[in-house]
Amino acid sequence: NAGVMQNPRHLVRRRGQEARLRCSPMKGHSHVYWYRQLPEEGLKFMVYLQKENIIDESGMPKERFSAEFPKEGPSILRIQQVVRGDSAAYFCASSDGDEQYFGPGTRLTVT
Amino acid sequence: AQKITQTQPGMFVQEKEAVTLDCTYDTSDQSYGLFWYKQPSSGEMIFLIYQGSYDEQNATEGRYSLNFQKARKSANLVISASQLGDSAMYFCAMREVFDSSYKLIFGSGTRLLVRP
């Protein structure tokens, strides 16, 4: 029974490039949450999606960030024109409606 | 707005002894959930324990127990018989329920170091 999968685990981008982070939820889960963890801080909620729907994006920066969870395939967090301040660990969590199970995270480094 | 406070940036404990990690929360909701997660140096988030606001008994999971004091709005994590492998960051979190969204609000964390 595979857990939540995220790839890549580590991603290096130069300033101005695009970053795409993928999250495959646990089998049978249709809810995906994305969180960001800046160095030495706790996780901060970004967005909550169900299949083909964004339910809550109150934590998403207004510009450059977008997320999707298509009917088929993983959920994608997309960051356009990355800046150094985007360097962080990005976690997704999947849920069947109650407890959230976290993936291993993607560590994004912007050089 | 909901808020989670962890006032201990770092803690030390001797191996085999018990340790309490503090967590206070602020909410006006009647129904909420409280969680503790462990984050070792490898970076993954490991779920430890959950307490619902209506649960009358304190939650326990093996060596972990949650000291839930609703009137004080505190949800402290107690780790009994500490092991070297318990050295990690520990995060307290509250589930905020709003309009079908069940997002988690995290505290700033406590770094626990277990001494041999």
mmCIF file of C-alpha atoms in Angstrom:
data_model
loop_
_atom_site.group_PDB
_atom_site.id
_atom_site.type_symbol
_atom_site.label_atom_id
_atom_site.label_comp_id
_atom_site.label_asym_id
_atom_site.label_seq_id
_atom_site.Cartn_x
_atom_site.Cartn_y
_atom_site.Cartn_z
ATOM 1 C CA ASN A 1 0.000 0.000 0.000
ATOM 2 C CA ALA A 2 2.066 2.886 -1.326
ATOM 3 C CA GLY A 3 2.104 6.110 0.628
ATOM 4 C CA VAL A 4 1.986 9.631 -0.731
ATOM 5 C CA MET A 5 4.592 10.116 -3.429
ATOM 6 C CA GLN A 6 6.242 13.358 -4.391
ATOM 7 C CA ASN A 7 8.724 14.011 -7.141
ATOM 8 C CA PRO A 8 11.239 15.228 -7.609
ATOM 9 C CA ARG A 9 12.649 15.019 -4.079
ATOM 10 C CA HIS A 10 15.146 17.757 -4.833
ATOM 11 C CA LEU A 11 14.827 20.449 -7.486
ATOM 12 C CA VAL A 12 17.277 23.197 -8.375
ATOM 13 C CA ARG A 13 16.129 26.094 -10.503
ATOM 14 C CA ARG A 14 17.722 29.352 -11.550
ATOM 15 C CA ARG A 15 15.900 32.607 -10.916
ATOM 16 C CA GLY A 16 13.235 33.146 -13.551
ATOM 17 C CA GLN A 17 12.733 29.486 -14.417
ATOM 18 C CA GLU A 18 9.611 27.443 -13.761
ATOM 19 C CA ALA A 19 9.300 24.748 -11.108
ATOM 20 C CA ARG A 20 6.802 21.879 -11.319
ATOM 21 C CA LEU A 21 6.231 19.752 -8.255
ATOM 22 C CA ARG A 22 4.185 16.544 -8.432
ATOM 23 C CA CYS A 23 2.169 14.749 -5.806
ATOM 24 C CA SER A 24 0.497 11.352 -6.151
ATOM 25 C CA PRO A 25 -1.937 10.769 -3.279
ATOM 26 C CA MET A 26 -2.497 7.488 -1.526
ATOM 27 C CA LYS A 27 -4.695 5.017 -3.321
ATOM 28 C CA GLY A 28 -8.327 5.883 -2.791
ATOM 29 C CA HIS A 29 -7.661 9.416 -1.584
ATOM 30 C CA SER A 30 -9.247 12.249 -3.512
ATOM 31 C CA HIS A 31 -8.166 15.204 -1.343
ATOM 32 C CA VAL A 32 -4.750 16.862 -1.711
ATOM 33 C CA TYR A 33 -3.258 19.636 0.393
ATOM 34 C CA TRP A 34 -0.055 21.546 -0.376
ATOM 35 C CA TYR A 35 2.083 23.127 2.353
ATOM 36 C CA ARG A 36 5.306 25.121 2.252
ATOM 37 C CA GLN A 37 8.029 25.010 4.892
ATOM 38 C CA LEU A 38 10.575 27.804 4.875
ATOM 39 C CA PRO A 39 13.908 27.063 6.622
ATOM 40 C CA GLU A 40 13.557 26.794 10.405
ATOM 41 C CA GLU A 41 9.783 27.361 10.289
ATOM 42 C CA GLY A 42 6.621 25.313 10.558
ATOM 43 C CA LEU A 43 4.518 24.291 7.589
ATOM 44 C CA LYS A 44 2.180 26.851 6.061
ATOM 45 C CA PHE A 45 -0.978 25.857 4.200
ATOM 46 C CA MET A 46 -1.092 26.821 0.549
ATOM 47 C CA VAL A 47 -3.975 25.126 -1.252
ATOM 48 C CA TYR A 48 -6.533 22.331 -0.960
ATOM 49 C CA LEU A 49 -7.768 20.473 -4.010
ATOM 50 C CA GLN A 50 -10.140 17.689 -4.867
ATOM 51 C CA LYS A 51 -10.203 16.019 -8.264
ATOM 52 C CA GLU A 52 -10.575 18.787 -10.883
ATOM 53 C CA ASN A 53 -11.505 21.387 -8.234
ATOM 54 C CA ILE A 54 -9.657 23.941 -6.133
ATOM 55 C CA ILE A 55 -11.515 24.048 -2.815
ATOM 56 C CA ASP A 56 -9.384 26.475 -0.780
ATOM 57 C CA GLU A 57 -6.496 28.537 -2.139
ATOM 58 C CA SER A 58 -6.377 31.053 0.681
ATOM 59 C CA GLY A 59 -2.683 30.343 1.357
ATOM 60 C CA MET A 60 -1.451 30.650 -2.204
ATOM 61 C CA PRO A 61 0.566 33.702 -3.193
ATOM 62 C CA LYS A 62 -1.455 35.803 -5.604
ATOM 63 C CA GLU A 63 1.078 35.673 -8.407
ATOM 64 C CA ARG A 64 3.295 33.030 -10.012
ATOM 65 C CA PHE A 65 1.828 30.070 -8.080
ATOM 66 C CA SER A 66 -0.850 27.714 -9.372
ATOM 67 C CA ALA A 67 -2.062 24.217 -8.558
ATOM 68 C CA GLU A 68 -4.153 21.568 -10.232
ATOM 69 C CA PHE A 69 -5.409 18.068 -9.537
ATOM 70 C CA PRO A 70 -6.649 16.593 -12.805
ATOM 71 C CA LYS A 71 -9.041 13.708 -13.166
ATOM 72 C CA GLU A 72 -6.121 11.479 -14.137
ATOM 73 C CA GLY A 73 -2.571 11.830 -12.877
ATOM 74 C CA PRO A 74 -0.853 13.572 -10.003
ATOM 75 C CA SER A 75 -1.521 16.936 -8.474
ATOM 76 C CA ILE A 76 0.854 19.622 -9.755
ATOM 77 C CA LEU A 77 2.112 22.709 -7.945
ATOM 78 C CA ARG A 78 3.563 25.120 -10.462
ATOM 79 C CA ILE A 79 5.767 28.092 -9.640
ATOM 80 C CA GLN A 80 6.551 30.430 -12.497
ATOM 81 C CA GLN A 81 9.552 32.773 -12.638
ATOM 82 C CA VAL A 82 10.999 31.468 -9.382
ATOM 83 C CA VAL A 83 12.821 33.813 -7.009
ATOM 84 C CA ARG A 84 15.264 33.032 -4.182
ATOM 85 C CA GLY A 85 12.490 33.436 -1.622
ATOM 86 C CA ASP A 86 10.714 30.426 -3.137
ATOM 87 C CA SER A 87 13.485 28.151 -1.812
ATOM 88 C CA ALA A 88 11.706 25.885 0.641
ATOM 89 C CA ALA A 89 10.410 22.390 1.235
ATOM 90 C CA TYR A 90 7.022 21.779 -0.354
ATOM 91 C CA PHE A 91 4.897 19.047 1.144
ATOM 92 C CA CYS A 92 1.710 17.556 -0.098
ATOM 93 C CA ALA A 93 -0.697 15.596 2.046
ATOM 94 C CA SER A 94 -3.485 13.343 0.929
ATOM 95 C CA SER A 95 -6.652 12.586 2.792
ATOM 96 C CA ASP A 96 -9.780 10.506 2.532
ATOM 97 C CA GLY A 97 -11.606 13.233 4.451
ATOM 98 C CA ASP A 98 -10.119 12.936 7.920
ATOM 99 C CA GLU A 99 -6.452 12.392 8.722
ATOM 100 C CA GLN A 100 -3.811 13.844 6.401
ATOM 101 C CA TYR A 101 -0.853 11.717 5.313
ATOM 102 C CA PHE A 102 2.213 13.604 4.225
ATOM 103 C CA GLY A 103 4.554 12.874 1.370
ATOM 104 C CA PRO A 104 8.343 13.106 1.769
ATOM 105 C CA GLY A 105 8.440 16.637 0.374
ATOM 106 C CA THR A 106 10.232 18.358 -2.495
ATOM 107 C CA ARG A 107 13.139 20.586 -1.596
ATOM 108 C CA LEU A 108 13.326 23.473 -4.013
ATOM 109 C CA THR A 109 16.518 25.485 -4.238
ATOM 110 C CA VAL A 110 16.579 28.626 -6.338
ATOM 111 C CA THR A 111 20.048 29.798 -7.326
ATOM 112 C CA ALA B 1 -7.917 33.610 13.277
ATOM 113 C CA GLN B 2 -6.681 30.344 14.646
ATOM 114 C CA LYS B 3 -3.222 30.149 16.075
ATOM 115 C CA ILE B 4 -0.842 27.532 17.450
ATOM 116 C CA THR B 5 1.947 28.471 19.862
ATOM 117 C CA GLN B 6 4.954 26.346 20.745
ATOM 118 C CA THR B 7 7.061 28.309 23.205
ATOM 119 C CA GLN B 8 10.024 25.925 23.450
ATOM 120 C CA PRO B 9 12.387 26.327 20.475
ATOM 121 C CA GLY B 10 14.628 23.576 21.851
ATOM 122 C CA MET B 11 14.532 20.918 24.551
ATOM 123 C CA PHE B 12 16.967 18.392 25.982
ATOM 124 C CA VAL B 13 16.025 15.136 27.666
ATOM 125 C CA GLN B 14 18.060 12.278 29.038
ATOM 126 C CA GLU B 15 17.560 8.927 27.369
ATOM 127 C CA LYS B 16 14.849 6.803 29.053
ATOM 128 C CA GLU B 17 13.277 9.800 30.768
ATOM 129 C CA ALA B 18 9.937 11.422 29.939
ATOM 130 C CA VAL B 19 9.601 14.820 28.287
ATOM 131 C CA THR B 20 6.688 17.210 27.736
ATOM 132 C CA LEU B 21 6.485 19.447 24.693
ATOM 133 C CA ASP B 22 4.148 22.398 25.116
ATOM 134 C CA CYS B 23 1.450 23.525 22.711
ATOM 135 C CA THR B 24 -1.276 26.108 23.208
ATOM 136 C CA TYR B 25 -3.922 26.999 20.692
ATOM 137 C CA ASP B 26 -6.430 29.716 20.075
ATOM 138 C CA THR B 27 -9.751 29.134 18.369
ATOM 139 C CA SER B 28 -13.362 30.185 18.644
ATOM 140 C CA ASP B 29 -14.598 26.959 17.037
ATOM 141 C CA GLN B 30 -16.314 24.326 19.155
ATOM 142 C CA SER B 31 -15.212 21.459 16.936
ATOM 143 C CA TYR B 32 -11.537 21.130 16.095
ATOM 144 C CA GLY B 33 -8.744 18.583 15.974
ATOM 145 C CA LEU B 34 -5.218 18.720 17.345
ATOM 146 C CA PHE B 35 -2.259 16.825 15.905
ATOM 147 C CA TRP B 36 1.384 16.237 16.649
ATOM 148 C CA TYR B 37 3.917 15.464 13.940
ATOM 149 C CA LYS B 38 7.583 14.485 14.144
ATOM 150 C CA GLN B 39 10.080 15.703 11.563
ATOM 151 C CA PRO B 40 13.471 13.948 11.768
ATOM 152 C CA SER B 41 16.553 15.328 10.069
ATOM 153 C CA SER B 42 15.619 13.413 6.914
ATOM 154 C CA GLY B 43 12.723 15.861 6.538
ATOM 155 C CA GLU B 44 9.596 13.747 6.296
ATOM 156 C CA MET B 45 6.515 14.520 8.408
ATOM 157 C CA ILE B 46 5.471 11.626 10.612
ATOM 158 C CA PHE B 47 2.027 11.640 12.222
ATOM 159 C CA LEU B 48 2.186 10.827 15.935
ATOM 160 C CA ILE B 49 -1.116 11.443 17.644
ATOM 161 C CA TYR B 50 -4.545 13.065 17.271
ATOM 162 C CA GLN B 51 -7.003 14.564 19.770
ATOM 163 C CA GLY B 52 -10.523 15.652 18.894
ATOM 164 C CA SER B 53 -12.058 18.556 20.781
ATOM 165 C CA TYR B 54 -14.952 16.404 21.959
ATOM 166 C CA ASP B 55 -12.797 13.469 23.054
ATOM 167 C CA GLU B 56 -13.138 13.103 26.797
ATOM 168 C CA GLN B 57 -10.080 10.916 27.220
ATOM 169 C CA ASN B 58 -6.531 11.999 26.465
ATOM 170 C CA ALA B 59 -5.191 10.334 23.329
ATOM 171 C CA THR B 60 -2.391 7.795 23.641
ATOM 172 C CA GLU B 61 -0.301 6.019 21.006
ATOM 173 C CA GLY B 62 2.418 3.811 22.403
ATOM 174 C CA ARG B 63 4.989 6.040 24.117
ATOM 175 C CA TYR B 64 3.141 9.185 23.048
ATOM 176 C CA SER B 65 0.298 10.735 24.969
ATOM 177 C CA LEU B 66 -1.464 14.034 24.591
ATOM 178 C CA ASN B 67 -2.245 16.012 27.731
ATOM 179 C CA PHE B 68 -5.391 17.808 26.569
ATOM 180 C CA GLN B 69 -6.621 20.638 28.807
ATOM 181 C CA LYS B 70 -9.509 22.205 26.963
ATOM 182 C CA ALA B 71 -10.179 25.056 29.384
ATOM 183 C CA ARG B 72 -6.532 26.120 29.180
ATOM 184 C CA LYS B 73 -6.457 25.509 25.422
ATOM 185 C CA SER B 74 -3.359 23.384 25.719
ATOM 186 C CA ALA B 75 -2.419 20.116 24.018
ATOM 187 C CA ASN B 76 0.973 19.089 25.308
ATOM 188 C CA LEU B 77 2.774 16.038 23.933
ATOM 189 C CA VAL B 78 4.313 13.676 26.467
ATOM 190 C CA ILE B 79 6.959 11.236 25.280
ATOM 191 C CA SER B 80 7.739 8.535 27.823
ATOM 192 C CA ALA B 81 10.981 6.560 27.999
ATOM 193 C CA SER B 82 12.808 8.751 25.483
ATOM 194 C CA GLN B 83 14.992 7.055 22.894
ATOM 195 C CA LEU B 84 17.869 8.458 20.854
ATOM 196 C CA GLY B 85 15.697 8.112 17.754
ATOM 197 C CA ASP B 86 13.231 10.603 19.245
ATOM 198 C CA SER B 87 15.668 13.434 18.485
ATOM 199 C CA ALA B 88 13.786 15.511 15.904
ATOM 200 C CA MET B 89 11.593 18.570 15.358
ATOM 201 C CA TYR B 90 8.086 18.245 16.737
ATOM 202 C CA PHE B 91 5.166 20.236 15.397
ATOM 203 C CA CYS B 92 1.782 20.797 16.946
ATOM 204 C CA ALA B 93 -1.039 21.483 14.500
ATOM 205 C CA MET B 94 -4.731 22.293 14.596
ATOM 206 C CA ARG B 95 -7.225 21.377 11.950
ATOM 207 C CA GLU B 96 -9.228 24.362 10.841
ATOM 208 C CA VAL B 97 -12.571 23.476 9.335
ATOM 209 C CA PHE B 98 -13.982 26.119 7.060
ATOM 210 C CA ASP B 99 -16.325 25.625 4.183
ATOM 211 C CA SER B 100 -15.285 22.015 3.456
ATOM 212 C CA SER B 101 -11.570 22.762 3.859
ATOM 213 C CA TYR B 102 -9.708 20.869 6.559
ATOM 214 C CA LYS B 103 -6.357 22.588 6.426
ATOM 215 C CA LEU B 104 -3.809 22.263 9.212
ATOM 216 C CA ILE B 105 -2.351 25.247 11.038
ATOM 217 C CA PHE B 106 1.129 24.476 12.381
ATOM 218 C CA GLY B 107 3.160 25.863 15.238
ATOM 219 C CA SER B 108 6.788 26.879 14.841
ATOM 220 C CA GLY B 109 8.071 23.606 16.277
ATOM 221 C CA THR B 110 10.259 22.350 19.123
ATOM 222 C CA ARG B 111 13.620 20.731 18.469
ATOM 223 C CA LEU B 112 14.121 17.815 20.864
ATOM 224 C CA LEU B 113 17.556 16.388 21.531
ATOM 225 C CA VAL B 114 17.814 13.124 23.460
ATOM 226 C CA ARG B 115 21.085 12.725 25.336
ATOM 227 C CA PRO B 116 22.605 9.259 25.834
#
